[in-house]
Tab-separated table of C-alpha atoms (C1' of nucleotides) in Angstrom:
chain	number	residue	atom	x	y	z
A	11	UNK	CA	89.754	70.244	77.881
A	12	UNK	CA	88.533	66.454	78.291
A	13	UNK	CA	85.156	66.116	80.789
A	14	UNK	CA	86.623	63.726	82.948
A	15	UNK	CA	82.733	63.684	85.719
A	16	UNK	CA	80.506	60.412	85.334
A	17	UNK	CA	79.209	61.886	88.070
A	18	UNK	CA	76.201	62.683	88.928
A	19	UNK	CA	76.453	66.099	90.541
A	20	UNK	CA	73.075	67.199	91.990
A	21	UNK	CA	72.166	69.970	90.429
A	22	UNK	CA	69.698	71.006	93.022
A	23	UNK	CA	71.699	71.126	96.175
A	24	UNK	CA	74.868	72.504	93.974
A	25	UNK	CA	71.725	75.532	93.246
A	26	UNK	CA	70.172	76.005	96.697
A	27	UNK	CA	74.679	76.308	97.908
A	28	UNK	CA	75.092	78.462	95.843
A	29	UNK	CA	71.853	80.541	96.267
A	30	UNK	CA	72.271	79.985	100.068
A	31	UNK	CA	75.787	81.416	99.988
A	32	UNK	CA	74.360	84.463	98.541
A	33	UNK	CA	71.738	85.412	100.822
A	34	UNK	CA	74.048	84.986	104.069
A	35	UNK	CA	76.819	86.470	102.474
A	36	UNK	CA	74.438	89.741	101.940
A	37	UNK	CA	73.040	88.404	105.161
A	38	UNK	CA	76.471	88.793	106.927
A	39	UNK	CA	78.896	89.838	105.380
A	40	UNK	CA	82.262	87.950	104.136
A	41	UNK	CA	84.083	87.424	107.478
A	42	UNK	CA	80.747	86.082	109.367
A	43	UNK	CA	80.220	83.606	106.931
A	44	UNK	CA	80.116	79.603	108.343
A	45	UNK	CA	80.234	76.721	106.545
A	46	UNK	CA	77.557	75.213	108.887
A	47	UNK	CA	75.644	77.910	107.953
A	48	UNK	CA	75.192	77.782	104.098
A	49	UNK	CA	74.070	73.767	104.795
A	50	UNK	CA	72.001	74.708	107.139
A	51	UNK	CA	70.757	76.583	105.327
A	52	UNK	CA	70.893	74.937	101.663
A	53	UNK	CA	69.582	72.167	102.960
A	54	UNK	CA	72.298	70.133	102.408
A	55	UNK	CA	75.110	68.102	103.798
A	56	UNK	CA	78.412	70.210	104.867
A	57	UNK	CA	80.198	67.050	103.245
A	58	UNK	CA	78.558	68.032	100.048
A	59	UNK	CA	79.691	71.682	99.591
A	60	UNK	CA	83.249	70.631	100.636
A	61	UNK	CA	83.120	67.349	98.742
A	62	UNK	CA	82.282	70.025	95.281
A	63	UNK	CA	84.805	73.162	96.757
A	64	UNK	CA	88.118	72.895	97.701
A	65	UNK	CA	88.011	76.825	100.148
A	66	UNK	CA	85.423	79.092	101.696
A	67	UNK	CA	86.760	81.923	98.683
A	68	UNK	CA	86.562	79.160	95.679
A	69	UNK	CA	82.531	78.868	96.717
A	70	UNK	CA	81.704	82.463	97.715
A	71	UNK	CA	83.712	82.946	94.076
A	72	UNK	CA	81.087	81.380	92.786
A	73	UNK	CA	78.466	81.668	94.152
A	74	UNK	CA	78.662	85.041	93.106
A	75	UNK	CA	79.363	84.360	89.747
A	76	UNK	CA	75.589	82.870	90.113
A	77	UNK	CA	74.450	86.208	90.279
A	78	UNK	CA	72.076	87.200	87.735
A	79	UNK	CA	72.482	90.631	88.537
A	80	UNK	CA	75.650	91.604	88.523
A	81	UNK	CA	75.786	91.690	84.308
A	82	UNK	CA	77.874	93.933	83.429
A	83	UNK	CA	77.203	97.019	82.152
A	84	UNK	CA	79.281	97.453	78.489
A	85	UNK	CA	79.298	101.189	76.005
A	86	UNK	CA	77.267	101.397	73.607
A	87	UNK	CA	78.555	102.370	70.148
A	88	UNK	CA	77.384	105.573	68.476
A	89	UNK	CA	79.584	106.586	66.960
A	90	UNK	CA	80.504	109.645	69.751
A	91	UNK	CA	83.356	108.231	71.701
A	92	UNK	CA	83.120	110.131	74.473
A	93	UNK	CA	79.612	110.444	74.492
A	94	UNK	CA	79.037	106.501	74.763
A	95	UNK	CA	81.575	106.234	76.657
A	96	UNK	CA	80.664	108.784	79.369
A	97	UNK	CA	77.035	107.388	79.295
A	98	UNK	CA	79.027	103.886	80.075
A	99	UNK	CA	80.810	105.366	83.679
A	100	UNK	CA	77.997	107.151	84.349
A	101	UNK	CA	75.562	104.105	84.362
A	102	UNK	CA	78.720	102.521	85.889
A	103	UNK	CA	79.176	105.276	89.052
A	104	UNK	CA	75.429	105.489	89.716
A	105	UNK	CA	75.833	101.028	89.854
A	106	UNK	CA	79.077	101.588	92.482
A	107	UNK	CA	77.662	104.815	94.193
A	108	UNK	CA	74.638	103.226	95.116
A	109	UNK	CA	74.914	101.558	99.123
A	110	UNK	CA	74.570	97.853	98.031
A	111	UNK	CA	75.918	98.752	94.513
A	112	UNK	CA	79.503	99.684	96.855
A	113	UNK	CA	79.012	96.605	99.168
A	114	UNK	CA	79.047	94.253	96.682
A	115	UNK	CA	82.228	95.601	95.151
A	116	UNK	CA	84.132	95.848	98.873
A	117	UNK	CA	83.170	92.150	98.206
A	118	UNK	CA	84.515	91.176	95.376
A	119	UNK	CA	87.525	92.648	96.475
A	120	UNK	CA	88.151	91.212	99.009
A	121	UNK	CA	87.328	88.059	97.990
A	122	UNK	CA	89.249	88.570	95.064
A	123	UNK	CA	92.226	89.120	97.390
A	124	UNK	CA	91.783	86.169	99.158
A	125	UNK	CA	93.141	84.038	96.593
A	126	UNK	CA	95.114	85.180	92.949
A	127	UNK	CA	92.914	82.194	91.323
A	128	UNK	CA	90.009	83.313	92.825
A	129	UNK	CA	90.994	86.887	91.959
A	130	UNK	CA	91.156	85.449	87.943
A	131	UNK	CA	87.691	84.353	87.526
A	132	UNK	CA	86.366	87.248	89.088
A	133	UNK	CA	88.541	89.719	87.098
A	134	UNK	CA	87.549	87.248	83.617
A	135	UNK	CA	83.417	87.738	84.495
A	136	UNK	CA	83.421	91.212	85.487
A	137	UNK	CA	86.157	93.688	85.295
A	138	UNK	CA	87.770	92.206	82.117
A	139	UNK	CA	84.661	92.252	79.696
A	140	UNK	CA	84.988	96.340	80.549
A	141	UNK	CA	88.768	96.150	80.035
A	142	UNK	CA	87.719	94.581	77.220
A	143	UNK	CA	84.716	96.747	75.300
A	144	UNK	CA	86.083	100.191	76.682
A	145	UNK	CA	89.156	99.257	75.033
A	146	UNK	CA	87.470	98.587	72.484
A	147	UNK	CA	85.386	101.186	71.884
A	148	UNK	CA	88.525	102.729	72.108
A	149	UNK	CA	90.327	101.861	69.658
A	150	UNK	CA	87.617	102.008	67.086
A	151	UNK	CA	86.787	106.346	67.736
A	152	UNK	CA	89.207	107.859	64.651
A	153	UNK	CA	89.898	110.800	66.352
A	154	UNK	CA	92.339	109.240	69.121
A	155	UNK	CA	95.336	109.383	67.933
A	156	UNK	CA	97.637	106.581	70.932
A	157	UNK	CA	99.118	103.160	70.870
A	158	UNK	CA	97.450	100.127	72.885
A	159	UNK	CA	99.679	100.371	75.886
A	160	UNK	CA	98.888	103.902	75.478
A	161	UNK	CA	94.808	103.016	75.566
A	162	UNK	CA	94.952	100.186	78.284
A	163	UNK	CA	96.212	103.220	80.640
A	164	UNK	CA	93.316	105.636	80.208
A	165	UNK	CA	91.697	102.980	80.794
A	166	UNK	CA	92.492	101.158	83.893
A	167	UNK	CA	92.679	105.354	85.299
A	168	UNK	CA	88.541	105.103	84.125
A	169	UNK	CA	87.594	102.587	86.224
A	170	UNK	CA	90.255	102.048	88.195
A	171	UNK	CA	89.025	105.982	89.367
A	172	UNK	CA	86.192	104.511	90.069
A	173	UNK	CA	87.491	101.592	92.167
A	174	UNK	CA	89.101	104.292	94.305
A	175	UNK	CA	86.610	106.696	95.392
A	176	UNK	CA	84.108	103.558	95.812
A	177	UNK	CA	87.707	101.725	98.378
A	178	UNK	CA	88.477	105.003	99.812
A	179	UNK	CA	84.266	105.920	101.463
A	180	UNK	CA	85.104	108.759	98.329
A	181	UNK	CA	81.857	109.975	96.745
A	182	UNK	CA	80.725	107.895	93.269
A	183	UNK	CA	78.956	109.904	91.374
A	184	UNK	CA	77.637	110.377	87.720
A	185	UNK	CA	78.781	113.334	86.519
A	186	UNK	CA	82.088	112.987	87.771
A	187	UNK	CA	82.567	109.801	86.614
A	188	UNK	CA	81.870	111.351	82.983
A	189	UNK	CA	83.996	114.049	84.024
A	190	UNK	CA	86.731	111.950	84.670
A	191	UNK	CA	86.184	109.903	80.917
A	192	UNK	CA	85.878	113.725	79.619
A	193	UNK	CA	90.046	114.635	81.245
A	194	UNK	CA	91.343	111.120	80.287
A	195	UNK	CA	89.837	111.390	76.784
A	196	UNK	CA	91.360	114.623	76.583
A	197	UNK	CA	94.416	113.417	77.363
A	198	UNK	CA	94.131	111.407	74.068
A	199	UNK	CA	93.941	113.855	71.609
A	200	UNK	CA	90.151	113.595	71.594
A	201	UNK	CA	87.901	116.563	70.885
A	202	UNK	CA	86.089	117.461	74.438
B	24	UNK	CA	87.002	115.025	124.337
B	25	UNK	CA	88.302	114.853	128.081
B	26	UNK	CA	91.287	112.629	128.257
B	27	UNK	CA	90.009	110.545	131.291
B	28	UNK	CA	92.311	107.494	131.190
B	29	UNK	CA	94.121	107.629	133.887
B	30	UNK	CA	95.509	103.668	133.173
B	31	UNK	CA	98.377	102.270	133.490
B	32	UNK	CA	99.041	101.196	130.341
B	33	UNK	CA	102.294	98.933	129.335
B	34	UNK	CA	104.245	100.269	126.658
B	35	UNK	CA	106.481	97.185	126.510
B	36	UNK	CA	103.850	95.296	125.893
B	37	UNK	CA	101.702	97.287	123.449
B	38	UNK	CA	104.697	97.590	121.358
B	39	UNK	CA	105.901	93.514	121.721
B	40	UNK	CA	101.505	93.508	120.418
B	41	UNK	CA	102.196	95.705	117.486
B	42	UNK	CA	105.869	94.360	115.876
B	43	UNK	CA	104.128	90.639	116.923
B	44	UNK	CA	101.537	91.242	114.508
B	45	UNK	CA	103.042	92.530	111.881
B	46	UNK	CA	105.404	89.268	111.843
B	47	UNK	CA	102.602	87.312	111.537
B	48	UNK	CA	100.344	89.276	109.080
B	49	UNK	CA	103.319	88.898	106.457
B	50	UNK	CA	103.909	85.056	108.097
B	51	UNK	CA	100.227	83.646	107.203
B	52	UNK	CA	98.371	86.787	106.334
B	53	UNK	CA	95.543	88.012	107.097
B	54	UNK	CA	93.007	85.279	107.025
B	55	UNK	CA	95.437	83.416	109.479
B	56	UNK	CA	96.300	85.913	111.700
B	57	UNK	CA	94.770	84.345	115.369
B	58	UNK	CA	94.933	86.426	118.471
B	59	UNK	CA	96.229	83.302	120.747
B	60	UNK	CA	99.566	82.782	118.704
B	61	UNK	CA	99.734	86.927	118.579
B	62	UNK	CA	100.113	86.446	122.415
B	63	UNK	CA	101.965	83.404	122.110
B	64	UNK	CA	105.109	85.444	119.864
B	65	UNK	CA	105.024	88.653	121.897
B	66	UNK	CA	104.519	86.691	125.184
B	67	UNK	CA	101.867	88.672	126.279
B	68	UNK	CA	98.398	87.365	128.006
B	69	UNK	CA	95.737	87.448	125.454
B	70	UNK	CA	93.177	90.082	128.327
B	71	UNK	CA	96.244	92.291	127.765
B	72	UNK	CA	95.352	92.878	123.545
B	73	UNK	CA	91.485	92.586	124.579
B	74	UNK	CA	91.608	95.028	126.825
B	75	UNK	CA	93.158	97.628	124.372
B	76	UNK	CA	91.897	96.574	121.249
B	77	UNK	CA	88.418	95.781	120.037
B	78	UNK	CA	88.098	93.415	117.589
B	79	UNK	CA	90.120	92.116	115.329
B	80	UNK	CA	90.716	94.117	112.460
B	81	UNK	CA	91.292	97.784	114.581
B	82	UNK	CA	94.563	95.599	115.443
B	83	UNK	CA	95.571	95.191	112.156
B	84	UNK	CA	95.033	98.306	111.749
B	85	UNK	CA	97.316	99.501	114.617
B	86	UNK	CA	99.690	97.236	113.733
B	87	UNK	CA	100.023	98.519	110.318
B	88	UNK	CA	99.944	102.104	111.650
B	89	UNK	CA	103.019	101.651	113.573
B	90	UNK	CA	105.339	100.267	110.627
B	91	UNK	CA	107.414	102.577	109.777
B	92	UNK	CA	108.737	101.318	106.494
B	93	UNK	CA	105.070	102.564	104.949
B	94	UNK	CA	106.089	105.959	105.386
B	95	UNK	CA	103.347	107.457	102.244
B	96	UNK	CA	105.927	108.684	99.244
B	97	UNK	CA	105.458	112.249	98.190
B	98	UNK	CA	105.797	114.890	94.667
B	99	UNK	CA	108.235	116.937	95.126
B	100	UNK	CA	108.058	120.730	93.704
B	101	UNK	CA	110.727	120.851	91.226
B	102	UNK	CA	108.115	123.613	89.244
B	103	UNK	CA	107.122	121.383	86.371
B	104	UNK	CA	104.353	119.624	86.931
B	105	UNK	CA	104.334	117.371	84.416
B	106	UNK	CA	107.727	115.730	85.638
B	107	UNK	CA	106.897	116.042	89.292
B	108	UNK	CA	104.684	114.057	89.217
B	109	UNK	CA	105.084	111.949	86.685
B	110	UNK	CA	108.244	110.135	88.742
B	111	UNK	CA	106.323	110.508	91.792
B	112	UNK	CA	103.947	108.546	90.152
B	113	UNK	CA	106.819	105.789	89.071
B	114	UNK	CA	108.232	105.636	92.383
B	115	UNK	CA	105.176	104.598	93.866
B	116	UNK	CA	104.772	102.403	90.816
B	117	UNK	CA	107.688	100.997	91.728
B	118	UNK	CA	107.259	100.066	95.014
B	119	UNK	CA	103.410	98.941	94.757
B	120	UNK	CA	105.091	97.306	91.568
B	121	UNK	CA	107.288	94.413	93.946
B	122	UNK	CA	106.032	91.651	95.697
B	123	UNK	CA	106.278	92.902	99.308
B	124	UNK	CA	104.334	96.009	97.745
B	125	UNK	CA	101.442	94.724	95.395
B	126	UNK	CA	101.206	92.476	98.935
B	127	UNK	CA	101.191	95.029	101.623
B	128	UNK	CA	98.666	97.035	99.158
B	129	UNK	CA	96.285	94.049	98.980
B	130	UNK	CA	96.788	93.659	103.677
B	131	UNK	CA	95.479	97.421	103.282
B	132	UNK	CA	92.597	96.973	101.092
B	133	UNK	CA	91.531	93.916	102.663
B	134	UNK	CA	92.046	95.984	106.218
B	135	UNK	CA	90.512	98.016	105.045
B	136	UNK	CA	86.876	96.247	103.808
B	137	UNK	CA	86.237	94.954	106.696
B	138	UNK	CA	85.481	98.093	108.728
B	139	UNK	CA	84.760	101.378	107.678
B	140	UNK	CA	86.532	102.756	110.591
B	141	UNK	CA	89.649	100.979	109.846
B	142	UNK	CA	89.400	101.629	106.659
B	143	UNK	CA	89.273	105.890	106.864
B	144	UNK	CA	91.897	105.863	109.622
B	145	UNK	CA	94.377	103.254	107.096
B	146	UNK	CA	92.966	106.383	104.554
B	147	UNK	CA	94.156	109.092	106.725
B	148	UNK	CA	98.040	107.327	107.263
B	149	UNK	CA	98.167	105.658	103.243
B	150	UNK	CA	96.479	107.109	100.561
B	151	UNK	CA	95.065	110.593	102.359
B	152	UNK	CA	98.591	112.700	101.416
B	153	UNK	CA	99.515	111.206	98.975
B	154	UNK	CA	96.455	112.880	96.910
B	155	UNK	CA	96.495	115.769	99.270
B	156	UNK	CA	100.143	116.821	97.879
B	157	UNK	CA	98.997	115.876	94.750
B	158	UNK	CA	96.442	117.541	95.198
B	159	UNK	CA	98.473	120.287	96.241
B	160	UNK	CA	101.266	119.801	93.195
B	161	UNK	CA	98.454	120.558	90.636
B	162	UNK	CA	96.740	123.612	91.773
B	163	UNK	CA	99.861	125.241	92.519
B	164	UNK	CA	100.939	124.755	88.744
B	165	UNK	CA	99.545	128.067	86.741
B	166	UNK	CA	99.671	126.311	82.974
B	167	UNK	CA	96.483	124.159	84.297
B	168	UNK	CA	93.226	125.374	83.939
B	169	UNK	CA	91.157	123.011	85.939
B	170	UNK	CA	87.542	123.411	88.765
B	171	UNK	CA	89.213	121.665	92.270
B	172	UNK	CA	86.796	119.079	91.055
B	173	UNK	CA	88.251	118.246	87.938
B	174	UNK	CA	91.752	118.081	90.209
B	175	UNK	CA	90.310	115.294	92.365
B	176	UNK	CA	88.725	113.275	89.728
B	177	UNK	CA	92.158	113.411	88.163
B	178	UNK	CA	94.301	112.757	91.067
B	179	UNK	CA	91.744	109.806	91.525
B	180	UNK	CA	92.058	108.500	87.874
B	181	UNK	CA	96.134	108.239	88.498
B	182	UNK	CA	96.096	106.669	91.878
B	183	UNK	CA	93.506	104.012	91.372
B	184	UNK	CA	94.245	103.074	88.093
B	185	UNK	CA	97.793	102.244	90.083
B	186	UNK	CA	95.466	100.714	92.733
B	187	UNK	CA	93.608	98.876	90.500
B	188	UNK	CA	96.278	97.405	88.321
B	189	UNK	CA	97.536	95.731	91.329
B	190	UNK	CA	94.379	94.133	92.565
B	191	UNK	CA	93.704	92.845	88.916
B	192	UNK	CA	97.496	91.652	89.273
B	193	UNK	CA	98.084	93.791	86.097
B	194	UNK	CA	102.127	94.915	85.393
B	195	UNK	CA	102.675	97.710	87.204
B	196	UNK	CA	105.916	99.919	85.959
B	197	UNK	CA	107.443	102.903	86.443
B	198	UNK	CA	107.251	104.010	82.505
B	199	UNK	CA	103.394	103.046	82.451
B	200	UNK	CA	102.717	105.097	86.064
B	201	UNK	CA	104.489	108.176	84.860
B	202	UNK	CA	102.606	107.559	81.210
B	203	UNK	CA	99.412	107.458	82.340
B	204	UNK	CA	100.471	110.682	84.301
B	205	UNK	CA	101.042	112.559	81.084
B	206	UNK	CA	97.552	111.853	79.577
B	207	UNK	CA	95.385	113.236	82.842
B	208	UNK	CA	97.742	115.809	83.300
B	209	UNK	CA	97.448	116.556	78.979
B	210	UNK	CA	93.557	116.580	79.829
B	211	UNK	CA	94.046	118.668	82.280
B	212	UNK	CA	94.923	121.064	80.076
B	213	UNK	CA	98.934	121.017	81.033
B	214	UNK	CA	101.022	120.719	77.787
B	215	UNK	CA	102.909	117.091	77.745
C	10	DG	C1'	109.961	104.738	150.091
C	11	DC	C1'	105.110	102.449	151.281
C	12	DC	C1'	100.460	101.679	149.404
C	13	DC	C1'	97.401	99.939	146.238
C	14	DA	C1'	94.614	100.122	142.860
C	15	DA	C1'	95.183	98.872	137.742
C	16	DA	C1'	98.169	96.553	134.633
C	17	DC	C1'	100.040	92.433	134.014
C	18	DG	C1'	101.361	86.757	131.922
C	19	DA	C1'	99.707	82.990	132.325
C	20	DG	C1'	95.911	79.540	131.817
C	21	DA	C1'	91.453	77.716	132.144
C	22	DC	C1'	86.405	77.769	130.363
C	23	DG	C1'	82.575	76.565	127.232
C	24	DC	C1'	81.507	77.838	123.207
C	25	DC	C1'	81.326	76.704	118.152
C	26	DG	C1'	82.930	76.624	113.533
C	27	DC	C1'	85.809	73.959	111.080
C	28	DG	C1'	86.640	69.759	108.372
C	29	DT	C1'	86.867	64.501	108.708
C	30	DC	C1'	84.312	60.591	109.229
C	31	DT	C1'	80.854	57.446	108.944
C	32	DC	C1'	76.024	56.637	108.604
C	33	DG	C1'	71.536	54.544	106.140
C	34	DT	C1'	68.915	56.343	101.903
C	35	DC	C1'	68.295	58.000	97.987
C	36	DT	C1'	69.429	58.367	92.594
C	37	DG	C1'	70.690	57.798	87.747
C	38	DA	C1'	73.437	55.800	83.825
C	39	DG	C1'	73.334	51.367	81.566
D	20	DC	C1'	66.907	46.617	88.036
D	21	DT	C1'	71.530	47.227	89.954
D	22	DC	C1'	74.854	49.234	92.256
D	23	DA	C1'	78.052	53.035	92.157
D	24	DG	C1'	78.580	56.837	93.488
D	25	DA	C1'	76.263	61.217	95.662
D	26	DC	C1'	73.324	62.140	99.149
D	27	DG	C1'	71.624	64.473	103.934
D	28	DA	C1'	72.571	64.183	108.940
D	29	DG	C1'	75.231	64.671	112.613
D	30	DA	C1'	78.543	62.695	115.642
D	31	DC	C1'	83.730	63.657	115.827
D	32	DG	C1'	88.039	65.560	117.413
D	33	DC	C1'	90.958	69.498	117.048
D	34	DG	C1'	91.869	74.794	117.217
D	35	DG	C1'	91.014	79.841	117.948
D	36	DC	C1'	87.583	82.971	120.104
D	37	DG	C1'	86.810	86.235	123.758
D	38	DT	C1'	85.552	85.984	128.852
D	39	DC	C1'	87.442	84.437	133.369
D	40	DT	C1'	90.197	84.137	136.623
D	41	DC	C1'	94.233	83.370	138.931
D	42	DG	C1'	98.559	85.083	141.633
D	43	DT	C1'	102.270	88.826	140.378
D	44	DT	C1'	104.039	93.396	139.132
D	45	DT	C1'	103.950	98.525	138.460
D	46	DG	C1'	103.949	102.928	138.324
D	47	DG	C1'	101.018	107.109	139.935
D	48	DG	C1'	99.993	109.000	144.651
D	49	DC	C1'	100.401	110.224	149.067
DNA sequence: GCCCAAACGAGACGCCGCGTCTCGTCTGAG
DNA sequence: CTCAGACGAGACGCGGCGTCTCGTTTGGGC
């Protein structure tokens, strides 16, 4: 992991490009995003973009990673797994269920679909931490007797259920997400 | 709903366009799909495409709907809900878990992300029937005591869990899907 | 079987964004 | 202070876009 970069990269340009990308992503959508307009908006030469990002999806991924309003919502630990995960899923549902949240989730999905490497980076930052902490919270609960694989499946069912509802334009509510958590946890042997 | 179309549309051209689209979709992917190449491949004038399809996503959706190898896999009814849904989910997982199946699912997702109307049509044909028959199979089972909303959440968790695994590049296996079904159905009160 | 409007195949057109390139200027590490 | 390399700006050829205009084919109505 040797950092072989004696290069004098302009931080000002880098940030301007990422922020311009996010603005135009929000205004015109992923489909109508043009490098020319990003450069013009950021007050930057096109070459400066092509110098540092190999492809458009790579730039989009970096722009999404640069957003500071997308910190993943993580479950608390009060000792009551069912309550903790229900509240966590409820909050997540409220966030992803809003117009803005749903639009962002669809954009993340579309960007991830374009390139496996982009998918990996976005997952590492967004859905990964969600999965991991929910899994750990589940593993710490004494009342749940399940194999690690079963816990993984349970977490995926909860998160996947929400993602699926958004992608298929179904309603995603706080109450519905909490209900899903209750069903899945009961299936893992928790008393609900 | 008056059908005001005394128009003499060429069936030959229509089919050639849809099939050329599917071929190019498979060869170059959604991102590199060009109308020019579709027209050339189908042996058709560009105007013939623009005359009948308003946008590129609309054409992609019709092409996917025209594929006859994508008939949704539906659960049987042998009287044993757990076994029926486990096998169904297992088959679905095997199909979606293959390289080709996963690629198709990602393409469907990407196409659906581009436009709400496209999303609605694809859902109506593919995920919709899956949801509905799984829901009905669940409702017919006497051993399951749950509200309609709970059944919906359960179905979404099962299907969503699989979709999520594919989109996040996790392994999707027959056994894993069956295990997820067992967890969720146990959560609905079934004895597993 | 004839007619004719509409759909067809072909391709030219202007436009725009792509990715590359070449300027002259700016800047920061040594 | 120096100078290599990043920078802003924008010209360039290319290719696909969506529209248009040809002349030809086709199929429903008479």
